[in-house]
XYZ file of C-alpha atoms in Angstrom:
631
model
C 52.473 17.267 -17.147
C 54.746 14.373 -17.918
C 56.984 12.954 -15.086
C 58.662 9.823 -13.994
C 58.016 8.179 -10.570
C 59.761 5.472 -8.708
C 57.366 4.367 -6.136
C 59.275 1.589 -4.118
C 62.623 2.261 -2.334
C 64.196 1.748 1.104
C 65.933 3.966 3.563
C 69.316 3.263 5.294
C 67.271 1.647 8.086
C 66.128 -1.403 6.070
C 68.324 -4.417 6.182
C 71.014 -4.848 3.407
C 70.754 -1.215 2.371
C 73.397 1.490 1.703
C 74.033 3.973 4.447
C 73.751 6.570 1.656
C 70.028 6.029 1.554
C 69.307 9.338 3.168
C 66.784 11.895 2.060
C 69.158 14.516 0.627
C 71.382 11.876 -1.231
C 68.301 9.962 -2.545
C 66.871 13.423 -3.704
C 70.029 14.359 -5.517
C 70.355 10.884 -7.165
C 66.771 10.973 -8.284
C 67.592 14.313 -10.026
C 70.577 12.723 -11.783
C 68.436 9.827 -12.894
C 65.553 12.039 -14.056
C 63.013 10.957 -11.580
C 60.625 13.652 -10.428
C 58.578 11.697 -7.847
C 60.311 9.299 -5.354
C 58.850 6.964 -2.685
C 60.077 8.006 0.784
C 60.283 4.237 1.750
C 60.064 2.856 5.328
C 57.807 5.631 6.813
C 56.691 3.095 9.523
C 60.071 3.127 11.211
C 60.111 5.600 14.052
C 63.453 7.036 13.248
C 62.860 7.374 9.523
C 59.478 8.954 10.203
C 61.200 11.526 12.392
C 63.750 12.256 9.540
C 60.973 12.715 7.119
C 59.038 14.977 9.345
C 62.138 17.113 10.155
C 63.611 17.250 6.773
C 60.590 17.321 4.298
C 57.880 19.905 3.778
C 54.829 19.551 1.670
C 55.125 20.941 -1.932
C 52.237 19.902 -3.986
C 49.148 18.203 -2.309
C 50.380 14.874 -0.855
C 54.045 15.312 -2.176
C 56.952 16.548 -0.133
C 60.322 18.160 -0.879
C 63.605 18.789 1.027
C 62.885 21.645 3.519
C 66.391 23.285 3.026
C 67.715 22.330 -0.360
C 71.286 22.530 -1.368
C 73.556 21.384 -4.112
C 75.674 18.417 -3.180
C 78.438 16.480 -5.051
C 78.030 12.798 -5.846
C 81.540 12.083 -7.263
C 82.688 11.975 -10.843
C 81.994 15.547 -11.279
C 78.254 14.932 -10.642
C 76.395 17.705 -8.780
C 72.737 17.875 -8.102
C 70.192 20.096 -6.474
C 68.416 18.276 -3.573
C 65.313 20.454 -3.816
C 64.114 19.109 -7.215
C 62.702 15.825 -6.207
C 59.253 15.230 -4.636
C 58.690 12.418 -2.129
C 55.558 10.395 -1.679
C 55.008 8.672 1.588
C 55.371 4.885 1.236
C 56.404 1.784 3.196
C 56.723 -1.914 2.298
C 55.178 -4.283 4.687
C 56.257 -7.941 4.996
C 53.380 -10.231 6.100
C 53.888 -13.832 7.323
C 50.578 -15.368 8.433
C 48.486 -18.532 8.545
C 45.398 -18.750 6.389
C 43.305 -21.782 5.310
C 45.820 -24.160 7.065
C 48.778 -22.699 5.098
C 51.491 -20.220 5.902
C 51.593 -17.288 3.450
C 54.357 -14.762 3.067
C 53.728 -11.583 0.827
C 54.952 -8.026 0.663
C 52.718 -5.036 0.066
C 53.351 -1.257 -0.480
C 51.321 1.128 1.578
C 50.993 4.765 0.535
C 49.711 7.594 2.855
C 48.431 10.983 1.726
C 50.043 12.924 4.622
C 52.092 12.654 7.712
C 49.109 12.447 10.050
C 47.712 9.447 8.190
C 51.161 7.896 8.180
C 51.387 8.415 11.909
C 48.046 6.698 12.524
C 49.147 3.786 10.363
C 52.256 3.531 12.342
C 50.384 3.437 15.638
C 48.174 0.580 14.414
C 51.066 -1.436 13.193
C 53.017 -0.865 16.298
C 50.155 -2.448 18.376
C 50.353 -5.580 16.125
C 54.101 -6.104 15.907
C 57.657 -4.708 15.972
C 58.057 -1.745 13.539
C 61.435 -0.670 14.908
C 63.743 -3.514 14.041
C 63.599 -2.943 10.261
C 62.514 -0.360 7.842
C 60.451 -2.989 6.141
C 58.644 -4.412 9.193
C 57.762 -8.080 9.348
C 54.219 -8.639 10.806
C 52.069 -11.629 11.513
C 49.307 -9.782 9.745
C 46.878 -11.135 7.085
C 47.267 -8.934 3.870
C 43.549 -8.479 3.746
C 43.610 -7.253 7.299
C 46.357 -4.854 6.477
C 44.334 -3.508 3.717
C 41.304 -3.098 6.086
C 43.484 -1.165 8.630
C 44.645 1.136 5.761
C 41.049 1.887 4.624
C 39.799 2.563 8.067
C 42.452 5.274 8.654
C 42.025 7.046 5.328
C 40.094 6.601 2.128
C 43.135 8.110 0.348
C 45.611 5.587 1.750
C 46.337 2.824 -0.710
C 47.827 -0.616 -0.884
C 49.685 -2.112 -3.821
C 50.853 -5.803 -3.840
C 54.652 -5.728 -4.274
C 56.685 -7.651 -6.889
C 53.771 -10.059 -7.350
C 55.617 -12.857 -9.122
C 58.724 -13.307 -7.063
C 58.872 -16.978 -5.874
C 59.314 -15.767 -2.165
C 57.267 -13.148 -0.339
C 54.724 -12.225 -3.064
C 51.133 -12.394 -4.014
C 51.265 -14.886 -7.046
C 54.803 -16.441 -6.624
C 55.387 -20.032 -6.909
C 56.522 -20.577 -3.362
C 54.490 -18.255 -1.251
C 51.444 -16.880 -3.121
C 47.846 -17.230 -3.930
C 46.439 -18.026 -7.397
C 44.457 -14.826 -7.622
C 44.188 -11.375 -6.180
C 40.637 -12.327 -4.918
C 41.966 -15.231 -2.840
C 44.255 -12.833 -0.949
C 41.968 -9.851 -0.392
C 38.638 -11.497 -0.525
C 35.765 -8.992 -0.064
C 38.212 -6.080 -0.173
C 39.617 -6.878 -3.600
C 37.806 -3.968 -5.262
C 40.181 -1.623 -3.404
C 43.188 -3.072 -5.195
C 43.708 -1.245 -8.458
C 47.403 -1.538 -9.295
C 49.981 -4.300 -9.008
C 53.776 -4.081 -8.945
C 55.120 -6.664 -11.490
C 58.698 -6.984 -10.245
C 62.101 -7.176 -12.049
C 61.616 -10.618 -13.512
C 58.460 -9.908 -15.487
C 57.161 -7.155 -17.863
C 53.692 -6.192 -19.027
C 53.735 -8.663 -22.013
C 54.115 -11.522 -19.537
C 51.340 -10.207 -17.318
C 49.014 -9.607 -20.307
C 48.774 -13.421 -20.747
C 46.597 -13.502 -17.605
C 43.175 -11.972 -18.337
C 42.322 -11.553 -14.604
C 45.047 -8.887 -14.358
C 43.533 -6.773 -17.141
C 41.714 -4.447 -14.915
C 44.799 -3.464 -12.893
C 47.386 -0.813 -13.655
C 50.808 -2.657 -13.824
C 53.433 -0.581 -12.175
C 57.243 -1.117 -12.004
C 59.664 0.289 -9.368
C 63.329 -0.100 -8.557
C 62.895 -1.510 -5.017
C 66.259 0.237 -4.587
C 68.626 -0.502 -1.715
C 71.176 2.070 -2.835
C 70.925 5.467 -4.511
C 72.646 4.425 -7.801
C 69.879 1.754 -8.246
C 67.036 4.174 -8.353
C 64.928 4.088 -11.453
C 66.143 0.761 -12.810
C 62.376 0.317 -13.145
C 59.964 3.283 -12.893
C 56.554 4.773 -14.010
C 55.529 7.216 -16.658
C 52.750 9.631 -15.871
C 51.046 12.424 -17.786
C 48.845 14.199 -15.228
C 49.117 16.877 -12.615
C 52.031 16.145 -10.410
C 50.366 15.510 -6.960
C 49.475 12.548 -4.792
C 45.794 12.533 -5.677
C 46.107 12.977 -9.436
C 48.823 10.271 -9.489
C 46.548 7.700 -7.843
C 43.465 8.803 -9.860
C 45.637 8.008 -12.926
C 46.386 4.489 -11.597
C 42.806 3.881 -10.712
C 41.362 5.001 -14.180
C 44.392 4.248 -16.349
C 43.946 7.836 -17.672
C 47.257 9.705 -17.225
C 49.230 6.649 -16.488
C 51.403 6.326 -19.577
C 53.331 3.137 -18.867
C 56.567 1.805 -17.403
C 60.308 1.671 -17.760
C 61.397 -1.917 -17.385
C 64.352 -4.246 -16.846
C 64.652 -6.790 -19.583
C 62.816 -9.359 -17.448
C 65.566 -12.001 -18.240
C 67.834 -9.924 -16.025
C 65.629 -10.488 -13.061
C 66.788 -12.908 -10.392
C 63.920 -15.266 -10.860
C 63.037 -15.224 -14.581
C 63.726 -18.850 -15.363
C 63.600 -21.923 -13.147
C 66.670 -23.365 -11.625
C 68.888 -24.557 -8.764
C 71.760 -22.239 -8.065
C 73.592 -24.654 -6.011
C 73.967 -26.982 -8.961
C 74.350 -24.149 -11.527
C 71.086 -25.461 -13.241
C 69.069 -23.036 -15.226
C 65.994 -24.305 -17.110
C 63.351 -23.076 -19.390
C 59.867 -23.983 -18.142
C 59.505 -26.632 -20.910
C 62.676 -28.273 -19.597
C 61.458 -28.095 -16.154
C 58.389 -30.180 -17.032
C 60.643 -32.826 -18.555
C 62.500 -33.058 -15.196
C 59.219 -33.041 -13.209
C 60.321 -29.758 -11.433
C 63.288 -31.607 -9.894
C 66.928 -30.631 -10.276
C 68.602 -32.971 -12.905
C 71.901 -32.812 -10.948
C 70.828 -33.427 -7.279
C 67.255 -34.425 -7.645
C 65.905 -31.737 -5.288
C 63.031 -29.375 -5.927
C 63.829 -26.574 -8.339
C 62.939 -22.972 -7.539
C 60.057 -22.249 -10.032
C 60.754 -18.864 -11.653
C 58.452 -16.090 -12.816
C 57.931 -17.164 -16.483
C 56.960 -20.710 -15.493
C 54.563 -19.351 -12.802
C 52.957 -16.852 -15.257
C 52.444 -19.820 -17.663
C 50.840 -21.835 -15.048
C 48.235 -19.195 -14.343
C 47.885 -17.764 -17.769
C 44.675 -18.286 -19.811
C 46.034 -16.907 -22.964
C 48.563 -18.297 -25.440
C 50.011 -14.846 -26.177
C 49.849 -11.378 -24.656
C 46.742 -9.309 -25.314
C 47.219 -5.743 -24.323
C 44.085 -4.354 -22.351
C 42.501 -1.134 -23.535
C 43.299 1.255 -22.036
C 46.894 0.377 -21.086
C 50.154 2.179 -21.134
C 53.260 1.325 -23.126
C 56.502 -0.037 -21.707
C 60.168 0.462 -22.612
C 63.095 -1.869 -21.836
C 66.168 -0.022 -20.692
C 69.678 -0.870 -19.461
C 71.172 1.292 -16.738
C 73.410 3.913 -18.332
C 76.427 2.976 -16.303
C 76.122 -0.567 -17.706
C 75.807 0.846 -21.198
C 78.942 3.066 -20.680
C 80.938 0.060 -19.377
C 80.151 -2.015 -22.438
C 80.985 0.626 -24.897
C 84.405 1.121 -23.174
C 84.973 -2.522 -22.875
C 85.820 -2.328 -19.026
C 84.278 -3.284 -15.757
C 81.180 -1.379 -14.526
C 83.172 -0.841 -11.205
C 86.190 0.822 -12.918
C 87.033 4.444 -12.240
C 86.882 5.103 -15.975
C 83.368 3.877 -16.173
C 82.303 6.224 -13.374
C 84.049 9.052 -15.153
C 82.293 8.259 -18.476
C 78.985 8.164 -16.582
C 79.588 11.563 -15.061
C 80.554 12.977 -18.541
C 77.291 11.708 -20.140
C 75.164 13.199 -17.396
C 77.020 16.555 -17.563
C 76.717 16.562 -21.411
C 73.217 15.371 -21.896
C 71.319 15.866 -18.735
C 69.740 13.062 -16.791
C 70.111 9.323 -17.184
C 66.613 8.853 -18.563
C 67.283 11.749 -20.956
C 70.075 9.758 -22.424
C 68.411 6.291 -22.335
C 64.860 7.261 -23.182
C 64.212 10.710 -24.358
C 66.891 12.028 -26.691
C 66.790 11.106 -30.366
C 69.658 8.908 -31.368
C 70.995 11.630 -33.796
C 72.218 13.536 -30.679
C 74.905 10.937 -30.109
C 76.263 10.833 -33.729
C 79.279 13.028 -32.880
C 79.805 11.944 -29.201
C 83.385 11.208 -28.198
C 82.297 7.685 -27.351
C 81.884 6.230 -30.916
C 79.865 3.276 -29.832
C 77.314 5.134 -27.682
C 74.742 5.706 -30.500
C 74.935 2.093 -31.588
C 74.505 0.974 -28.012
C 71.536 3.157 -27.382
C 70.008 2.101 -30.699
C 70.280 -1.626 -29.866
C 68.981 -1.200 -26.423
C 65.854 0.735 -27.571
C 65.176 -1.940 -30.171
C 65.630 -4.786 -27.756
C 68.463 -6.183 -29.881
C 70.480 -7.308 -26.939
C 72.033 -10.657 -25.774
C 70.045 -12.157 -22.872
C 71.047 -14.906 -20.351
C 68.095 -15.292 -17.919
C 68.442 -15.091 -14.168
C 67.358 -18.033 -11.939
C 67.023 -18.992 -8.326
C 68.323 -15.718 -6.925
C 71.018 -15.191 -9.517
C 70.744 -12.045 -11.691
C 70.577 -12.487 -15.371
C 73.037 -11.024 -17.764
C 72.081 -8.493 -20.569
C 74.818 -7.618 -22.998
C 74.720 -5.256 -25.987
C 77.830 -6.459 -27.888
C 78.845 -9.930 -28.595
C 82.338 -11.213 -27.948
C 84.890 -9.463 -29.989
C 82.083 -7.377 -31.698
C 83.140 -4.191 -30.000
C 86.530 -4.408 -31.414
C 85.273 -5.055 -34.915
C 82.928 -2.118 -34.715
C 85.865 0.093 -33.578
C 87.879 -0.991 -36.458
C 85.222 -0.250 -39.143
C 85.496 3.547 -39.157
C 88.587 5.605 -39.672
C 87.449 7.923 -36.937
C 87.064 5.061 -34.358
C 90.696 4.004 -34.127
C 92.496 5.425 -31.198
C 89.524 7.554 -29.804
C 88.677 4.886 -27.133
C 92.240 4.170 -26.045
C 93.789 0.714 -26.027
C 91.569 -2.135 -27.089
C 90.681 -4.016 -24.043
C 88.537 -7.106 -23.852
C 85.352 -6.538 -21.845
C 85.158 -8.683 -18.761
C 82.193 -11.038 -19.153
C 80.202 -11.953 -16.050
C 79.775 -15.741 -16.259
C 78.319 -18.569 -14.353
C 79.972 -21.919 -13.784
C 78.928 -24.318 -16.471
C 79.687 -27.992 -16.968
C 82.047 -28.504 -19.906
C 82.888 -31.611 -21.854
C 86.144 -32.617 -20.462
C 88.893 -35.042 -21.740
C 89.062 -38.583 -20.433
C 90.877 -38.960 -17.108
C 94.547 -38.883 -17.245
C 97.081 -40.167 -14.613
C 97.885 -37.994 -11.560
C 100.790 -35.732 -12.496
C 102.719 -32.969 -10.859
C 101.631 -29.389 -12.197
C 104.348 -27.598 -14.050
C 106.666 -25.680 -11.759
C 105.756 -27.654 -8.730
C 107.595 -30.707 -7.246
C 106.322 -33.031 -4.586
C 108.028 -32.957 -1.229
C 108.362 -36.109 0.809
C 105.542 -35.087 3.246
C 103.046 -34.350 0.360
C 103.887 -37.707 -1.320
C 103.342 -39.567 1.939
C 100.052 -37.864 2.510
C 98.841 -38.732 -0.973
C 99.832 -42.375 -0.791
C 98.887 -42.995 2.831
C 96.182 -45.682 3.162
C 95.255 -45.236 6.841
C 91.497 -44.610 7.459
C 92.309 -41.257 9.135
C 95.055 -38.767 8.504
C 95.744 -35.272 9.912
C 97.972 -32.983 7.990
C 99.273 -29.877 9.967
C 100.730 -27.159 7.751
C 100.889 -23.431 7.518
C 99.511 -21.033 4.869
C 100.839 -21.452 1.303
C 102.435 -24.897 1.990
C 100.120 -26.631 -0.566
C 97.293 -28.137 1.534
C 94.644 -27.601 -1.041
C 96.916 -29.014 -3.801
C 97.720 -32.082 -1.592
C 94.020 -32.717 -0.924
C 93.160 -32.526 -4.582
C 96.007 -35.057 -5.372
C 94.704 -37.297 -2.681
C 91.247 -37.428 -4.149
C 92.485 -37.932 -7.673
C 94.714 -40.792 -6.381
C 91.758 -42.442 -4.557
C 89.667 -42.449 -7.767
C 92.359 -43.329 -10.377
C 94.573 -45.654 -8.369
C 92.450 -47.016 -5.650
C 89.206 -47.284 -7.843
C 87.118 -45.398 -5.217
C 83.676 -44.257 -6.391
C 83.589 -40.491 -6.919
C 80.066 -40.470 -5.325
C 81.597 -41.775 -2.105
C 83.995 -38.852 -1.647
C 83.277 -35.727 0.268
C 85.725 -32.882 0.272
C 85.154 -29.964 2.690
C 86.981 -26.639 2.824
C 86.303 -23.267 4.244
C 86.334 -20.749 1.313
C 84.560 -20.636 -2.093
C 87.857 -19.781 -3.578
C 89.429 -23.090 -2.406
C 86.293 -25.007 -3.612
C 86.646 -23.540 -7.048
C 90.375 -24.161 -7.169
C 89.854 -27.758 -6.211
C 86.998 -28.306 -8.675
C 89.004 -26.948 -11.586
C 92.063 -29.104 -10.717
C 89.913 -32.194 -10.186
C 88.185 -31.720 -13.517
C 91.521 -31.633 -15.228
C 92.665 -34.727 -13.465
C 89.547 -36.758 -13.453
C 87.443 -35.579 -16.392
C 83.731 -36.244 -16.282
C 84.225 -38.304 -13.070
C 84.863 -35.058 -11.236
C 81.160 -34.173 -11.629
C 80.207 -36.871 -9.195
C 82.393 -35.656 -6.486
C 81.009 -33.417 -3.647
C 83.357 -30.594 -3.066
C 81.871 -27.679 -0.944
C 82.443 -25.395 2.066
C 81.588 -26.437 5.566
C 78.736 -23.892 5.548
C 77.185 -25.227 2.280
C 77.465 -28.766 3.649
C 75.452 -27.752 6.828
C 72.893 -25.951 4.738
C 72.451 -29.059 2.606
C 71.926 -31.129 5.696
C 69.312 -28.670 6.850
C 67.623 -28.842 3.510
C 67.655 -32.660 3.474
C 66.202 -32.759 7.023
C 63.184 -30.629 6.061
C 60.380 -32.503 4.467
C 58.667 -31.277 1.252
C 55.949 -29.813 3.531
C 58.330 -28.107 5.900
C 59.986 -24.617 5.751
C 63.056 -23.434 7.540
C 62.552 -20.401 9.682
C 65.357 -17.863 9.838
C 65.918 -14.790 11.960
C 63.413 -12.508 10.228
C 60.565 -15.075 10.284
C 61.358 -16.120 13.776
C 60.917 -12.507 14.948
C 57.603 -12.235 12.922
C 56.238 -15.376 14.500
C 57.098 -14.260 17.990
C 55.511 -10.825 17.512
C 52.485 -12.698 16.108
C 52.242 -15.103 19.112
C 53.174 -12.583 21.787
C 52.095 -9.139 20.704
C 52.292 -7.682 24.226
C 56.101 -8.519 24.506
C 58.619 -5.913 23.719
C 61.437 -6.568 21.232
C 64.009 -6.966 23.927
C 61.861 -9.421 25.819
C 61.493 -11.447 22.548
C 65.210 -11.437 22.036
C 65.677 -12.822 25.435
C 63.216 -15.664 24.755
C 65.029 -16.431 21.463
C 68.306 -16.560 23.290
C 66.800 -18.992 25.899
C 65.450 -21.143 22.977
C 68.986 -21.582 21.656
C 70.347 -22.343 25.174
C 67.701 -24.780 26.029
C 68.415 -26.726 22.741
C 72.168 -26.838 23.459
C 71.500 -28.081 26.952
C 69.093 -30.854 25.639
C 71.535 -31.899 22.941
C 74.565 -32.179 25.259
C 72.722 -34.340 27.820
C 75.076 -32.789 30.393
C 72.677 -30.395 32.014
C 69.376 -30.825 33.655
C 66.293 -29.663 31.751
C 65.419 -25.980 32.369
C 62.918 -25.395 35.159
C 59.428 -24.482 34.224
C 59.097 -20.721 34.020
C 57.272 -18.100 32.214
C 60.014 -18.061 29.561
C 59.709 -21.849 29.364
C 56.031 -21.490 28.639
C 56.605 -19.090 25.820
C 59.266 -21.370 24.304
C 56.735 -24.323 24.466
C 54.022 -22.173 22.853
C 56.536 -21.104 20.016
C 57.676 -24.718 19.362
C 54.163 -25.876 19.309
C 53.337 -23.257 16.658
C 56.299 -24.549 14.586
C 55.133 -28.124 14.786
C 51.532 -27.226 13.893
C 52.732 -25.397 10.769
C 55.570 -27.770 9.694
C 58.228 -25.224 10.330
C 61.909 -25.843 11.366
C 63.820 -23.259 13.293
C 67.283 -22.691 11.873
C 68.933 -21.817 15.205
C 67.396 -24.814 16.852
C 69.058 -27.048 14.264
C 72.518 -25.534 14.371
C 74.395 -25.628 17.729
C-alpha cells in the first residue's frame, strides 16, 4: 500500500517545542496533513515514554495507535480523528564527544521495534548520561558506540544519521562533521543504510556525491510544533508496518521517494554571516577566502558549499534504484500568497480550513489531486499557485547562517495583475491588498551625506541641542520614555561625523532593543549616507557576544548550557543531574570571586576538584565556557 511517513519529530518535552506536541494533537494534525506514519519522538525521556506506554497500543507490527481515539477540533473548523495515525518509536540523540583529538557534535535518529526494546535502550543511555533534562538528550557518546549499543539490544533497532549536511550537529556538516560515513561509524558502517538529508538539501544535491549512492535518502520535518508536521516526508509503497518500512529503506524496494522543501528555503543553504546580513554563493565565498566581506570574520559555510567540497561529480547522477522527489510549499503559505495577506492572519487560517474541508488532507491538495480539480475553486489563484509549485516555477531567496530562505510563488504586483485578467476574478477575493514580503536588511546605495537637519514635525528643545553640541568627553542624559533619547543620540553621532570630522569607524553606539538599533541605523543612513555603513550600532547583548567571539581563537569553541551539561555528564557519569547543576553553580560563583579580587579563593573540596577537572577538559579541547566569560 502507498503511505506517507514523517520519521523525525519532537514531543513537548524537547527544548523550544510547542506544548501542543502531545500524542492526541500530533495524531490529529498528521491526519489533517495526510501523514499515515509519524515518529513518536523523544522515547528516551522517561515522562514521554510513560505517555507513550499509557496512551498507545500496538496496531500493525511495530506501529502504534492512540488507545482511546476521539475526534478533536483544531480551530478554523478543522476536525480530525486521533485514531487514524500510526506511530513509530523514535528518538533523536545529540552526541558531543572527542575522537582523534577533535571534538565532534552530531545528531542521530534511533528507532525501536517495540516498547521493550525502547526501554532497554533508555536504560543503557541513562547509565551514560542525563536523559531526563531534554526530549533530545545530549550525551558524551561516540556515534559509533551509540550504534553498537543499539545493535546489541536488538537486531531490529536502527540508527539513521540526522540532517547530515547542517553545519552544526551533523555527520557531514562544515563545522562539526566527518568527511564520510565510514570515518564516523568505522567497522559498523555496513549497518547504516539510510541518511536524513535535512531541509537545506535535496536528493539532486546528494546525488553529486557517489559515496552516498548506496543509502536511501530520507527527509523529515524535524517538527517542533504540530502545524510543521510533513514539511518534509517520505513516500512508501509497501505493507504498512515497522519491519516492511525498514526493509524498503534497506533494499530501496518499496521506498518511493521524498517530499522536500525547496532546499533554498533551508536555514543553511548558502554561506553567510547573519550579523552582517551577508549571504554568498559558494563561488563568491571562494573569492573572499571564506571570510565575511563586511567584518572579516569566518563565514558559516552552508550546505551547498559543503556538498560541492565533498562531491566527486559535476552534476547529479541518480542511482538505480532510487525514488523520486517532489518540492512542495506548505499549504498555509500557498493560501497566504493567493490571498495576498500574512500567513499569521485569521483569514489565512480560515482559508486553510476551507481547503482541507473541501479537498481532504494537505498532501491531497499539494501533491495528489489533478490541477483540474481547482479550476472552479472560489480562490481563483489556487490552481495557478499549485501548478507553479509543482513545476518548481517559484522565486527563491536562499537561507544562510540560521536564517530561513524565502520561497514565493508570485512576483511583486503579479497577483494583482493575474486577478485583473479574468472577468470572473474581480471582486471574488475582496479588496486588493499587497502581500507583505518577508525581507532581510540589505545595504542600499544612499545619497551623499547631507547636513544635520531636524525631522519634519519635530523641533529641538534646549536640552537636546545642548546634548548634541556638548564637547565634554563624558555626558549623561537622564530622560523618561518618549522624550527623544534615541533621536538625540542619533543627532549626536551625525554631528560628530559631519561637524567634528570624527571617523565613523571610531564610533560605537549601544542601545538595548533591536527596534532602537534599526531606528538609529535608518536615521543615520539618511543623515550620513555611505559613511553610516562604517558605524557600529548594536544592542548591549550583541556587543557582548561579539567580544566573546573575538576572544575565541579560530581553534576554540564556546560552550553553552547544553554542551556544558553534556561535558559534565561525560566527565562525571556517576553524578546526578542535581549534583551537576550544583557544580555548575559553583563554577560561576568561583569565577566571580576570582574576578572581583575581594574574596579569598575557595577552599579545596570535592566540588573544587570537579571544577578543576572540568576546566582542565576545556583547556585540553580548546573550549571556552560562556558562563565563565560573562559575570
